Amino acid sequence: MNNFIEELLSIESDLTKDLLLIKEKELVQDAIWKRHGRLDVGEMVSRYEAVHLPPVTCGLIILNEEERIARCLKGISNQFDEIIVLDAYSKDRTVPIIKSEFPEVKLIQKVWQNDFSLQRNHLLDHVTNDWVYFIDADNVFNEGNGRKLQRVAKLMEFAGITAVMSPVIHEHNGSISQDNRRFFKCSDGIRFKGMVHEEPVLPGGQIPLGFEMDVHISHDGYDEANQDQSERRRRNWLLTKKMAEIESSDPKWRYFLARDYLLYHENPDMAWVLDQLQKGIQLYEESGHTRYKLSNYLLQMDVLMRIGEVALAEQTLGIIEEEYSGLVDIHYYRTMLIMEDFRSKMHGYLSDTWTQATGPESGRSVISSDKRHIEELYQRTADLLNLPLQFNILPKEKRGRE
């Protein structure tokens, strides 16, 4: 951290508070210096505090969300300057709930055409503010956020940065999602691309710079205890297949093709999955794109570990270590591989022990002549390491006796 940021963080100011909302602080500082010059901290703070908070619109695209729409809208009703809901002609009580309980919401409708970007871009055409944040009906905008989005928008405008910002999304299972790209400035010409797994892109299709911000969202839409996921998974799989055909040179779709296939199919063809992921890596190398490349590698690791391809997993992990040094997940997979290696060696050793204990030339035992301790050792180890075989030395009627 450089001296300017250290000095700024040591004082109480709006610029200090707002800079703390962004993970990429030094990039923001560089942009501020480029735009305003290398002013001293006090003068920069004064200039920043003269800027007003820009208004922000919140947008939702929905279909048949009667069970969750009220919860979502209550969370955002006092946090945004405009709320727009695009409904795909819901057949349940979604629209009556909005009209009766949230009259301030601007409600528009458009028929669902199996294209998420089409819906989001149609909503963008109705936004009256320059900044827009997209939330989903299964999201809850945490109370502690307050007007953080307006403050982030002010900071980005002051720095003159074109970027898309991501909140921290807390999933129902305790995991978090950080690179989800929900917040941006409309006048930058950003539009959504992709029938599914859609993303905001710049004019010409370039992927904009992404920042992470200290805004927190709760998400329970993938909780199978509350909602059957089969139809959603089927929809995503079919739309991803279409996108992989339409944009066959985009490596992103090979990753999502493999991922959505695994989620939708109960008995997946793992060889096909690995083939898609490898094709994706080849496309990454040819195109120079990087978005979702790491996700591709990590999904490869998961699949290889599931099917016991330890040697290939070792090779893949070596590539990850070269390209993404400092990644904590490397240590996770390295530990998993060490455990798998130990498990394999222990299984072989126990098999040899069993052969010596029960084979035609079995050795004698001083510890226990019936070799019960061999069976007990095996069973304890098999339970601990989840080994597949079970050896029984003693007849059933003698087990458990002294």
mmCIF file of C-alpha atoms in Angstrom:
data_model
loop_
_atom_site.group_PDB
_atom_site.id
_atom_site.type_symbol
_atom_site.label_atom_id
_atom_site.label_comp_id
_atom_site.label_asym_id
_atom_site.label_seq_id
_atom_site.Cartn_x
_atom_site.Cartn_y
_atom_site.Cartn_z
ATOM 1 C CA MET A 1 0.000 0.000 0.000
ATOM 2 C CA ASN A 2 1.490 3.349 -1.029
ATOM 3 C CA ASN A 3 1.880 6.560 1.001
ATOM 4 C CA PHE A 4 -1.140 8.341 -0.514
ATOM 5 C CA ILE A 5 -3.546 5.546 0.436
ATOM 6 C CA GLU A 6 -1.945 5.134 3.857
ATOM 7 C CA GLU A 7 -2.337 8.862 4.569
ATOM 8 C CA LEU A 8 -5.888 8.864 3.209
ATOM 9 C CA LEU A 9 -6.904 5.890 5.339
ATOM 10 C CA SER A 10 -5.529 7.606 8.427
ATOM 11 C CA ILE A 11 -8.063 10.436 8.251
ATOM 12 C CA GLU A 12 -11.849 10.661 8.475
ATOM 13 C CA SER A 13 -13.381 11.619 5.116
ATOM 14 C CA ASP A 14 -15.995 10.536 2.568
ATOM 15 C CA LEU A 15 -13.219 9.621 0.136
ATOM 16 C CA THR A 16 -11.623 7.414 2.777
ATOM 17 C CA LYS A 17 -14.896 5.632 3.569
ATOM 18 C CA ASP A 18 -15.799 5.138 -0.074
ATOM 19 C CA LEU A 19 -12.374 3.889 -1.083
ATOM 20 C CA LEU A 20 -12.720 1.203 1.588
ATOM 21 C CA LEU A 21 -15.743 -0.136 -0.309
ATOM 22 C CA ILE A 22 -13.540 -1.217 -3.225
ATOM 23 C CA LYS A 23 -11.065 -4.093 -3.123
ATOM 24 C CA GLU A 24 -8.880 -2.681 -5.929
ATOM 25 C CA LYS A 25 -7.893 0.491 -4.057
ATOM 26 C CA GLU A 26 -4.588 1.163 -5.798
ATOM 27 C CA LEU A 27 -6.180 0.955 -9.262
ATOM 28 C CA VAL A 28 -8.749 3.530 -8.164
ATOM 29 C CA GLN A 29 -6.021 5.783 -6.738
ATOM 30 C CA ASP A 30 -4.038 5.623 -9.991
ATOM 31 C CA ALA A 31 -7.158 6.575 -11.943
ATOM 32 C CA ILE A 32 -7.855 9.489 -9.566
ATOM 33 C CA TRP A 33 -4.287 10.783 -9.983
ATOM 34 C CA LYS A 34 -4.538 10.482 -13.763
ATOM 35 C CA ARG A 35 -7.773 12.463 -13.815
ATOM 36 C CA HIS A 36 -7.145 15.069 -11.104
ATOM 37 C CA GLY A 37 -3.390 15.231 -10.859
ATOM 38 C CA ARG A 38 -1.229 14.435 -7.825
ATOM 39 C CA LEU A 39 -2.959 16.725 -5.384
ATOM 40 C CA ASP A 40 -2.207 16.429 -1.685
ATOM 41 C CA VAL A 41 -4.639 14.379 0.351
ATOM 42 C CA GLY A 42 -6.467 17.338 1.879
ATOM 43 C CA GLU A 43 -7.130 19.006 -1.475
ATOM 44 C CA MET A 44 -8.252 15.699 -3.029
ATOM 45 C CA VAL A 45 -10.656 15.087 -0.134
ATOM 46 C CA SER A 46 -12.145 18.585 -0.506
ATOM 47 C CA ARG A 47 -12.650 18.125 -4.220
ATOM 48 C CA TYR A 48 -14.310 14.730 -3.639
ATOM 49 C CA GLU A 49 -16.701 15.999 -0.964
ATOM 50 C CA ALA A 50 -18.030 18.645 -3.377
ATOM 51 C CA VAL A 51 -19.406 15.860 -5.625
ATOM 52 C CA HIS A 52 -23.002 14.676 -5.088
ATOM 53 C CA LEU A 53 -24.102 11.048 -4.891
ATOM 54 C CA PRO A 54 -25.438 9.942 -8.293
ATOM 55 C CA PRO A 55 -28.908 8.312 -8.388
ATOM 56 C CA VAL A 56 -29.029 4.544 -8.939
ATOM 57 C CA THR A 57 -31.714 2.338 -10.487
ATOM 58 C CA CYS A 58 -32.323 -1.241 -9.352
ATOM 59 C CA GLY A 59 -33.616 -3.664 -11.982
ATOM 60 C CA LEU A 60 -35.223 -7.123 -11.713
ATOM 61 C CA ILE A 61 -36.299 -9.561 -14.418
ATOM 62 C CA ILE A 62 -38.873 -12.032 -13.090
ATOM 63 C CA LEU A 63 -41.362 -14.769 -13.931
ATOM 64 C CA ASN A 64 -43.752 -16.375 -11.434
ATOM 65 C CA GLU A 65 -42.032 -15.158 -8.267
ATOM 66 C CA GLU A 66 -45.032 -14.750 -5.943
ATOM 67 C CA GLU A 67 -43.244 -16.493 -3.059
ATOM 68 C CA ARG A 68 -40.144 -14.264 -3.120
ATOM 69 C CA ILE A 69 -40.885 -10.971 -4.812
ATOM 70 C CA ALA A 70 -42.189 -9.198 -1.700
ATOM 71 C CA ARG A 71 -39.128 -10.169 0.338
ATOM 72 C CA CYS A 72 -36.799 -8.913 -2.378
ATOM 73 C CA LEU A 73 -38.611 -5.604 -2.938
ATOM 74 C CA LYS A 74 -38.861 -4.869 0.793
ATOM 75 C CA GLY A 75 -35.084 -5.110 1.008
ATOM 76 C CA ILE A 76 -34.474 -2.546 -1.740
ATOM 77 C CA SER A 77 -37.500 -0.237 -1.446
ATOM 78 C CA ASN A 78 -35.647 2.535 0.438
ATOM 79 C CA GLN A 79 -32.179 1.979 -0.974
ATOM 80 C CA PHE A 80 -32.573 3.005 -4.629
ATOM 81 C CA ASP A 81 -33.743 6.057 -6.515
ATOM 82 C CA GLU A 82 -35.696 3.987 -9.027
ATOM 83 C CA ILE A 83 -36.862 0.355 -9.098
ATOM 84 C CA ILE A 84 -37.853 -1.297 -12.384
ATOM 85 C CA VAL A 85 -39.340 -4.792 -12.572
ATOM 86 C CA LEU A 86 -39.598 -6.505 -15.939
ATOM 87 C CA ASP A 87 -42.150 -9.298 -15.641
ATOM 88 C CA ALA A 88 -42.388 -12.013 -18.318
ATOM 89 C CA TYR A 89 -46.197 -12.211 -17.932
ATOM 90 C CA SER A 90 -46.289 -14.221 -14.728
ATOM 91 C CA LYS A 91 -49.289 -16.487 -14.275
ATOM 92 C CA ASP A 92 -49.260 -16.463 -10.472
ATOM 93 C CA ARG A 93 -49.813 -13.547 -8.052
ATOM 94 C CA THR A 94 -46.477 -11.836 -8.732
ATOM 95 C CA VAL A 95 -47.927 -8.817 -10.551
ATOM 96 C CA PRO A 96 -50.845 -8.223 -8.118
ATOM 97 C CA ILE A 97 -48.374 -8.315 -5.207
ATOM 98 C CA ILE A 98 -46.176 -5.687 -6.839
ATOM 99 C CA LYS A 99 -49.073 -3.426 -7.748
ATOM 100 C CA SER A 100 -50.734 -3.578 -4.320
ATOM 101 C CA GLU A 101 -47.722 -3.591 -1.991
ATOM 102 C CA PHE A 102 -45.101 -1.668 -3.991
ATOM 103 C CA PRO A 103 -46.842 1.046 -6.021
ATOM 104 C CA GLU A 104 -43.585 3.000 -6.385
ATOM 105 C CA VAL A 105 -42.127 0.230 -8.549
ATOM 106 C CA LYS A 106 -42.088 0.807 -12.299
ATOM 107 C CA LEU A 107 -43.590 -2.394 -13.742
ATOM 108 C CA ILE A 108 -43.061 -3.334 -17.383
ATOM 109 C CA GLN A 109 -43.694 -6.617 -19.190
ATOM 110 C CA LYS A 110 -42.092 -8.583 -21.993
ATOM 111 C CA VAL A 111 -42.711 -12.168 -23.139
ATOM 112 C CA TRP A 112 -39.968 -14.586 -22.106
ATOM 113 C CA GLN A 113 -38.047 -15.776 -25.199
ATOM 114 C CA ASN A 114 -35.466 -18.075 -23.602
ATOM 115 C CA ASP A 115 -32.894 -15.308 -23.529
ATOM 116 C CA PHE A 116 -31.799 -13.622 -20.307
ATOM 117 C CA SER A 117 -29.801 -10.913 -22.070
ATOM 118 C CA LEU A 118 -32.815 -9.965 -24.176
ATOM 119 C CA GLN A 119 -34.807 -9.354 -20.985
ATOM 120 C CA ARG A 120 -32.062 -7.442 -19.181
ATOM 121 C CA ASN A 121 -31.325 -5.237 -22.192
ATOM 122 C CA HIS A 122 -35.018 -4.457 -22.597
ATOM 123 C CA LEU A 123 -35.067 -3.335 -18.965
ATOM 124 C CA LEU A 124 -32.000 -1.169 -19.597
ATOM 125 C CA ASP A 125 -33.974 0.693 -22.256
ATOM 126 C CA HIS A 126 -36.338 1.917 -19.502
ATOM 127 C CA VAL A 127 -33.706 3.021 -16.964
ATOM 128 C CA THR A 128 -33.763 6.789 -16.338
ATOM 129 C CA ASN A 129 -30.606 7.020 -14.201
ATOM 130 C CA ASP A 130 -27.040 6.544 -15.360
ATOM 131 C CA TRP A 131 -26.231 3.803 -12.862
ATOM 132 C CA VAL A 132 -28.048 0.475 -12.626
ATOM 133 C CA TYR A 133 -27.783 -2.494 -10.284
ATOM 134 C CA PHE A 134 -29.391 -5.837 -11.197
ATOM 135 C CA ILE A 135 -30.791 -7.978 -8.424
ATOM 136 C CA ASP A 136 -32.674 -11.283 -8.670
ATOM 137 C CA ALA A 137 -35.910 -12.171 -6.912
ATOM 138 C CA ASP A 138 -34.148 -14.852 -4.865
ATOM 139 C CA ASN A 139 -31.685 -12.244 -3.519
ATOM 140 C CA VAL A 140 -31.945 -10.214 -0.330
ATOM 141 C CA PHE A 141 -30.216 -6.824 -0.224
ATOM 142 C CA ASN A 142 -28.616 -6.804 3.216
ATOM 143 C CA GLU A 143 -29.685 -4.001 5.570
ATOM 144 C CA GLY A 144 -26.116 -2.946 6.293
ATOM 145 C CA ASN A 145 -25.552 -1.904 2.678
ATOM 146 C CA GLY A 146 -27.363 1.400 3.082
ATOM 147 C CA ARG A 147 -26.385 3.738 0.228
ATOM 148 C CA LYS A 148 -23.124 1.978 -0.554
ATOM 149 C CA LEU A 149 -23.948 1.582 -4.229
ATOM 150 C CA GLN A 150 -24.443 5.319 -4.652
ATOM 151 C CA ARG A 151 -21.113 5.892 -2.906
ATOM 152 C CA VAL A 152 -19.341 3.399 -5.188
ATOM 153 C CA ALA A 153 -20.896 5.103 -8.212
ATOM 154 C CA LYS A 154 -19.605 8.475 -6.960
ATOM 155 C CA LEU A 155 -16.110 7.065 -6.478
ATOM 156 C CA MET A 156 -16.041 5.512 -9.966
ATOM 157 C CA GLU A 157 -17.224 8.749 -11.573
ATOM 158 C CA PHE A 158 -14.652 10.780 -9.621
ATOM 159 C CA ALA A 159 -11.924 8.399 -10.801
ATOM 160 C CA GLY A 160 -13.267 8.284 -14.358
ATOM 161 C CA ILE A 161 -13.242 4.480 -14.376
ATOM 162 C CA THR A 162 -15.280 2.331 -16.771
ATOM 163 C CA ALA A 163 -15.945 -0.951 -14.974
ATOM 164 C CA VAL A 164 -18.572 -3.359 -13.735
ATOM 165 C CA MET A 165 -18.800 -3.961 -10.004
ATOM 166 C CA SER A 166 -19.624 -7.140 -8.117
ATOM 167 C CA PRO A 167 -21.182 -7.479 -4.656
ATOM 168 C CA VAL A 168 -20.379 -10.304 -2.271
ATOM 169 C CA ILE A 169 -23.184 -12.860 -2.642
ATOM 170 C CA HIS A 170 -23.668 -15.176 0.314
ATOM 171 C CA GLU A 171 -25.099 -18.528 -0.771
ATOM 172 C CA HIS A 172 -27.442 -20.639 1.335
ATOM 173 C CA ASN A 173 -24.709 -23.250 1.900
ATOM 174 C CA GLY A 174 -22.201 -20.766 3.334
ATOM 175 C CA SER A 175 -20.144 -20.264 0.166
ATOM 176 C CA ILE A 176 -19.718 -16.852 -1.450
ATOM 177 C CA SER A 177 -19.690 -15.524 -5.017
ATOM 178 C CA GLN A 178 -17.679 -12.397 -5.758
ATOM 179 C CA ASP A 179 -17.201 -11.993 -9.512
ATOM 180 C CA ASN A 180 -20.862 -11.684 -10.517
ATOM 181 C CA ARG A 181 -20.899 -8.272 -12.279
ATOM 182 C CA ARG A 182 -24.193 -6.609 -11.327
ATOM 183 C CA PHE A 183 -23.500 -2.855 -11.187
ATOM 184 C CA PHE A 184 -22.417 -0.453 -13.935
ATOM 185 C CA LYS A 185 -22.867 2.902 -15.650
ATOM 186 C CA CYS A 186 -25.351 2.861 -18.544
ATOM 187 C CA SER A 187 -23.658 5.691 -20.472
ATOM 188 C CA ASP A 188 -20.576 3.474 -20.874
ATOM 189 C CA GLY A 189 -22.636 1.611 -23.486
ATOM 190 C CA ILE A 190 -22.656 -1.628 -21.524
ATOM 191 C CA ARG A 191 -25.195 -4.266 -22.614
ATOM 192 C CA PHE A 192 -25.734 -7.898 -21.698
ATOM 193 C CA LYS A 193 -24.584 -10.780 -23.879
ATOM 194 C CA GLY A 194 -25.538 -14.453 -23.739
ATOM 195 C CA MET A 195 -28.874 -16.286 -23.633
ATOM 196 C CA VAL A 196 -27.817 -17.721 -20.266
ATOM 197 C CA HIS A 197 -24.855 -17.041 -17.965
ATOM 198 C CA GLU A 198 -25.198 -13.563 -19.416
ATOM 199 C CA GLU A 199 -22.602 -10.889 -18.733
ATOM 200 C CA PRO A 200 -22.345 -7.123 -19.236
ATOM 201 C CA VAL A 201 -19.978 -6.249 -22.085
ATOM 202 C CA LEU A 202 -18.747 -3.038 -23.677
ATOM 203 C CA PRO A 203 -19.643 -1.945 -27.216
ATOM 204 C CA GLY A 204 -17.844 -4.331 -29.545
ATOM 205 C CA GLY A 205 -18.114 -7.181 -27.056
ATOM 206 C CA GLN A 206 -15.054 -6.374 -24.943
ATOM 207 C CA ILE A 207 -15.197 -7.554 -21.354
ATOM 208 C CA PRO A 208 -15.005 -4.522 -19.036
ATOM 209 C CA LEU A 209 -12.746 -4.184 -16.039
ATOM 210 C CA GLY A 210 -14.259 -5.852 -12.975
ATOM 211 C CA PHE A 211 -14.118 -4.561 -9.390
ATOM 212 C CA GLU A 212 -15.292 -6.176 -6.165
ATOM 213 C CA MET A 213 -17.179 -4.045 -3.653
ATOM 214 C CA ASP A 214 -18.180 -4.305 -0.009
ATOM 215 C CA VAL A 215 -21.890 -4.738 -0.731
ATOM 216 C CA HIS A 216 -23.518 -7.896 0.584
ATOM 217 C CA ILE A 217 -26.370 -9.944 -0.847
ATOM 218 C CA SER A 218 -27.988 -13.136 0.468
ATOM 219 C CA HIS A 219 -29.048 -15.753 -2.093
ATOM 220 C CA ASP A 220 -31.107 -18.901 -1.502
ATOM 221 C CA GLY A 221 -32.377 -19.641 -5.015
ATOM 222 C CA TYR A 222 -30.278 -22.808 -5.354
ATOM 223 C CA ASP A 223 -31.408 -24.305 -2.049
ATOM 224 C CA GLU A 224 -32.950 -27.638 -3.048
ATOM 225 C CA ALA A 225 -34.711 -27.831 0.299
ATOM 226 C CA ASN A 226 -36.885 -24.892 -0.756
ATOM 227 C CA GLN A 227 -37.170 -25.347 -4.510
ATOM 228 C CA ASP A 228 -36.791 -28.159 -7.035
ATOM 229 C CA GLN A 229 -33.824 -27.329 -9.267
ATOM 230 C CA SER A 230 -34.476 -29.852 -12.053
ATOM 231 C CA GLU A 231 -36.323 -27.479 -14.400
ATOM 232 C CA ARG A 232 -33.787 -24.710 -13.919
ATOM 233 C CA ARG A 233 -30.924 -27.095 -14.624
ATOM 234 C CA ARG A 234 -32.656 -28.398 -17.741
ATOM 235 C CA ARG A 235 -33.270 -24.856 -19.000
ATOM 236 C CA ASN A 236 -29.669 -23.792 -18.378
ATOM 237 C CA TRP A 237 -28.289 -26.910 -20.064
ATOM 238 C CA LEU A 238 -30.390 -26.401 -23.199
ATOM 239 C CA LEU A 239 -29.586 -22.682 -23.451
ATOM 240 C CA THR A 240 -25.880 -23.313 -22.861
ATOM 241 C CA LYS A 241 -25.867 -25.877 -25.684
ATOM 242 C CA LYS A 242 -27.339 -23.252 -27.992
ATOM 243 C CA MET A 243 -24.747 -20.669 -26.968
ATOM 244 C CA ALA A 244 -21.931 -23.194 -27.499
ATOM 245 C CA GLU A 245 -23.205 -23.640 -31.060
ATOM 246 C CA ILE A 246 -23.698 -19.919 -31.731
ATOM 247 C CA GLU A 247 -20.374 -18.824 -30.216
ATOM 248 C CA SER A 248 -18.327 -21.959 -30.788
ATOM 249 C CA SER A 249 -15.006 -20.091 -30.616
ATOM 250 C CA ASP A 250 -15.701 -18.588 -27.171
ATOM 251 C CA PRO A 251 -13.969 -20.781 -24.551
ATOM 252 C CA LYS A 252 -16.409 -19.650 -21.881
ATOM 253 C CA TRP A 253 -19.133 -21.886 -23.295
ATOM 254 C CA ARG A 254 -17.035 -25.054 -23.083
ATOM 255 C CA TYR A 255 -16.719 -24.487 -19.353
ATOM 256 C CA PHE A 256 -20.433 -23.837 -18.866
ATOM 257 C CA LEU A 257 -21.324 -26.713 -21.201
ATOM 258 C CA ALA A 258 -19.376 -29.104 -18.983
ATOM 259 C CA ARG A 259 -20.657 -27.589 -15.739
ATOM 260 C CA ASP A 260 -24.338 -27.497 -16.735
ATOM 261 C CA TYR A 261 -24.112 -31.017 -18.158
ATOM 262 C CA LEU A 262 -22.838 -32.286 -14.802
ATOM 263 C CA LEU A 263 -25.594 -30.468 -12.927
ATOM 264 C CA TYR A 264 -28.376 -31.750 -15.172
ATOM 265 C CA HIS A 265 -27.381 -35.377 -15.834
ATOM 266 C CA GLU A 266 -27.577 -37.949 -13.057
ATOM 267 C CA ASN A 267 -25.076 -40.322 -14.680
ATOM 268 C CA PRO A 268 -22.728 -38.048 -16.621
ATOM 269 C CA ASP A 269 -20.181 -39.205 -19.175
ATOM 270 C CA MET A 270 -17.019 -37.940 -17.496
ATOM 271 C CA ALA A 271 -14.896 -38.519 -20.597
ATOM 272 C CA TRP A 272 -17.186 -36.166 -22.531
ATOM 273 C CA VAL A 273 -16.982 -33.590 -19.754
ATOM 274 C CA LEU A 274 -13.184 -33.650 -19.746
ATOM 275 C CA ASP A 275 -13.152 -33.408 -23.540
ATOM 276 C CA GLN A 276 -15.255 -30.239 -23.429
ATOM 277 C CA LEU A 277 -13.018 -28.703 -20.778
ATOM 278 C CA GLN A 278 -9.884 -29.536 -22.773
ATOM 279 C CA LYS A 279 -11.410 -27.973 -25.882
ATOM 280 C CA GLY A 280 -12.092 -24.910 -23.779
ATOM 281 C CA ILE A 281 -8.458 -24.676 -22.675
ATOM 282 C CA GLN A 282 -7.339 -24.940 -26.285
ATOM 283 C CA LEU A 283 -9.693 -22.096 -27.222
ATOM 284 C CA TYR A 284 -8.334 -20.034 -24.322
ATOM 285 C CA GLU A 285 -4.804 -20.483 -25.625
ATOM 286 C CA GLU A 286 -5.841 -19.539 -29.176
ATOM 287 C CA SER A 287 -7.947 -16.519 -28.213
ATOM 288 C CA GLY A 288 -5.986 -15.079 -25.322
ATOM 289 C CA HIS A 289 -9.185 -14.787 -23.279
ATOM 290 C CA THR A 290 -8.929 -15.478 -19.561
ATOM 291 C CA ARG A 291 -12.446 -15.150 -18.109
ATOM 292 C CA TYR A 292 -13.551 -18.495 -16.585
ATOM 293 C CA LYS A 293 -10.232 -20.118 -17.515
ATOM 294 C CA LEU A 294 -9.397 -20.786 -13.873
ATOM 295 C CA SER A 295 -12.931 -22.098 -13.316
ATOM 296 C CA ASN A 296 -12.334 -24.499 -16.194
ATOM 297 C CA TYR A 297 -9.134 -25.813 -14.608
ATOM 298 C CA LEU A 298 -10.765 -26.211 -11.190
ATOM 299 C CA LEU A 299 -13.698 -28.120 -12.673
ATOM 300 C CA GLN A 300 -11.184 -30.378 -14.405
ATOM 301 C CA MET A 301 -9.565 -31.026 -11.033
ATOM 302 C CA ASP A 302 -12.904 -31.911 -9.450
ATOM 303 C CA VAL A 303 -13.771 -34.338 -12.257
ATOM 304 C CA LEU A 304 -10.345 -35.979 -12.294
ATOM 305 C CA MET A 305 -10.453 -36.469 -8.532
ATOM 306 C CA ARG A 306 -13.957 -37.942 -8.750
ATOM 307 C CA ILE A 307 -12.922 -40.569 -11.304
ATOM 308 C CA GLY A 308 -9.574 -41.325 -9.653
ATOM 309 C CA GLU A 309 -7.315 -39.997 -12.433
ATOM 310 C CA VAL A 310 -4.610 -38.952 -10.006
ATOM 311 C CA ALA A 311 -1.794 -38.652 -12.567
ATOM 312 C CA LEU A 312 -3.835 -36.333 -14.803
ATOM 313 C CA ALA A 313 -4.924 -34.360 -11.750
ATOM 314 C CA GLU A 314 -1.278 -33.903 -10.777
ATOM 315 C CA GLN A 315 -0.504 -32.649 -14.285
ATOM 316 C CA THR A 316 -3.443 -30.225 -14.264
ATOM 317 C CA LEU A 317 -2.528 -28.929 -10.825
ATOM 318 C CA GLY A 318 0.993 -28.264 -12.044
ATOM 319 C CA ILE A 319 -0.411 -26.039 -14.795
ATOM 320 C CA ILE A 320 -2.583 -24.204 -12.280
ATOM 321 C CA GLU A 321 0.447 -23.632 -10.021
ATOM 322 C CA GLU A 322 2.373 -22.093 -12.929
ATOM 323 C CA GLU A 323 -0.441 -19.773 -14.042
ATOM 324 C CA TYR A 324 -2.068 -18.852 -10.722
ATOM 325 C CA SER A 325 0.611 -18.749 -8.034
ATOM 326 C CA GLY A 326 -0.696 -17.745 -4.628
ATOM 327 C CA LEU A 327 -4.069 -19.422 -5.141
ATOM 328 C CA VAL A 328 -5.195 -21.056 -1.901
ATOM 329 C CA ASP A 329 -7.065 -23.742 -3.833
ATOM 330 C CA ILE A 330 -3.707 -25.117 -4.987
ATOM 331 C CA HIS A 331 -2.945 -26.163 -1.411
ATOM 332 C CA TYR A 332 -6.404 -27.714 -1.107
ATOM 333 C CA TYR A 333 -5.960 -29.896 -4.187
ATOM 334 C CA ARG A 334 -2.354 -30.708 -3.293
ATOM 335 C CA THR A 335 -3.553 -31.999 0.070
ATOM 336 C CA MET A 336 -6.319 -33.996 -1.612
ATOM 337 C CA LEU A 337 -3.784 -35.598 -3.942
ATOM 338 C CA ILE A 338 -1.489 -36.478 -1.038
ATOM 339 C CA MET A 339 -4.424 -38.062 0.765
ATOM 340 C CA GLU A 340 -5.414 -40.017 -2.351
ATOM 341 C CA ASP A 341 -1.839 -41.229 -2.766
ATOM 342 C CA PHE A 342 -1.743 -42.315 0.877
ATOM 343 C CA ARG A 343 -5.129 -43.987 0.514
ATOM 344 C CA SER A 344 -3.938 -45.939 -2.539
ATOM 345 C CA LYS A 345 -0.722 -47.038 -0.857
ATOM 346 C CA MET A 346 -2.552 -48.053 2.320
ATOM 347 C CA HIS A 347 -5.045 -50.073 0.314
ATOM 348 C CA GLY A 348 -2.204 -51.942 -1.386
ATOM 349 C CA TYR A 349 -0.431 -52.563 1.906
ATOM 350 C CA LEU A 350 -3.559 -53.897 3.574
ATOM 351 C CA SER A 351 -4.215 -56.181 0.605
ATOM 352 C CA ASP A 352 -0.699 -57.590 0.972
ATOM 353 C CA THR A 353 -1.285 -58.048 4.703
ATOM 354 C CA TRP A 354 -4.503 -59.911 3.998
ATOM 355 C CA THR A 355 -2.750 -62.212 1.543
ATOM 356 C CA GLN A 356 -0.059 -63.018 4.099
ATOM 357 C CA ALA A 357 -2.664 -63.640 6.793
ATOM 358 C CA THR A 358 -5.012 -65.888 4.819
ATOM 359 C CA GLY A 359 -3.102 -67.263 1.852
ATOM 360 C CA PRO A 360 -1.945 -70.885 1.486
ATOM 361 C CA GLU A 361 1.420 -69.933 2.966
ATOM 362 C CA SER A 362 0.063 -67.604 5.605
ATOM 363 C CA GLY A 363 2.401 -66.665 8.392
ATOM 364 C CA ARG A 364 1.774 -67.210 12.060
ATOM 365 C CA SER A 365 0.746 -64.498 14.515
ATOM 366 C CA VAL A 366 1.866 -64.063 18.101
ATOM 367 C CA ILE A 367 -0.564 -61.220 18.807
ATOM 368 C CA SER A 368 -3.682 -63.266 17.986
ATOM 369 C CA SER A 369 -3.647 -66.767 16.568
ATOM 370 C CA ASP A 370 -6.995 -66.296 14.824
ATOM 371 C CA LYS A 371 -5.609 -63.076 13.294
ATOM 372 C CA ARG A 372 -8.569 -61.087 14.489
ATOM 373 C CA HIS A 373 -6.363 -58.021 14.916
ATOM 374 C CA ILE A 374 -5.646 -58.027 11.165
ATOM 375 C CA GLU A 375 -9.329 -57.822 10.370
ATOM 376 C CA GLU A 376 -9.896 -55.124 13.002
ATOM 377 C CA LEU A 377 -6.964 -53.112 11.644
ATOM 378 C CA TYR A 378 -8.318 -53.357 8.159
ATOM 379 C CA GLN A 379 -11.851 -52.398 9.124
ATOM 380 C CA ARG A 380 -10.738 -49.351 11.105
ATOM 381 C CA THR A 381 -8.480 -48.202 8.294
ATOM 382 C CA ALA A 382 -11.095 -48.930 5.634
ATOM 383 C CA ASP A 383 -13.651 -46.860 7.535
ATOM 384 C CA LEU A 384 -11.195 -44.004 8.053
ATOM 385 C CA LEU A 385 -10.007 -43.867 4.424
ATOM 386 C CA ASN A 386 -13.236 -45.011 2.744
ATOM 387 C CA LEU A 387 -11.562 -48.027 1.168
ATOM 388 C CA PRO A 388 -13.727 -50.217 -1.055
ATOM 389 C CA LEU A 389 -12.878 -53.732 0.142
ATOM 390 C CA GLN A 390 -13.934 -55.573 3.292
ATOM 391 C CA PHE A 391 -11.996 -58.633 4.444
ATOM 392 C CA ASN A 392 -13.463 -61.012 6.999
ATOM 393 C CA ILE A 393 -11.123 -63.381 8.759
ATOM 394 C CA LEU A 394 -13.369 -64.555 11.576
ATOM 395 C CA PRO A 395 -16.616 -66.438 11.038
ATOM 396 C CA LYS A 396 -19.637 -64.240 11.756
ATOM 397 C CA GLU A 397 -20.592 -66.140 14.897
ATOM 398 C CA LYS A 398 -17.186 -65.476 16.492
ATOM 399 C CA ARG A 399 -16.981 -61.761 15.763
ATOM 400 C CA GLY A 400 -17.326 -59.531 18.786
ATOM 401 C CA ARG A 401 -16.337 -62.325 21.243
ATOM 402 C CA GLU A 402 -13.405 -62.014 23.575
#
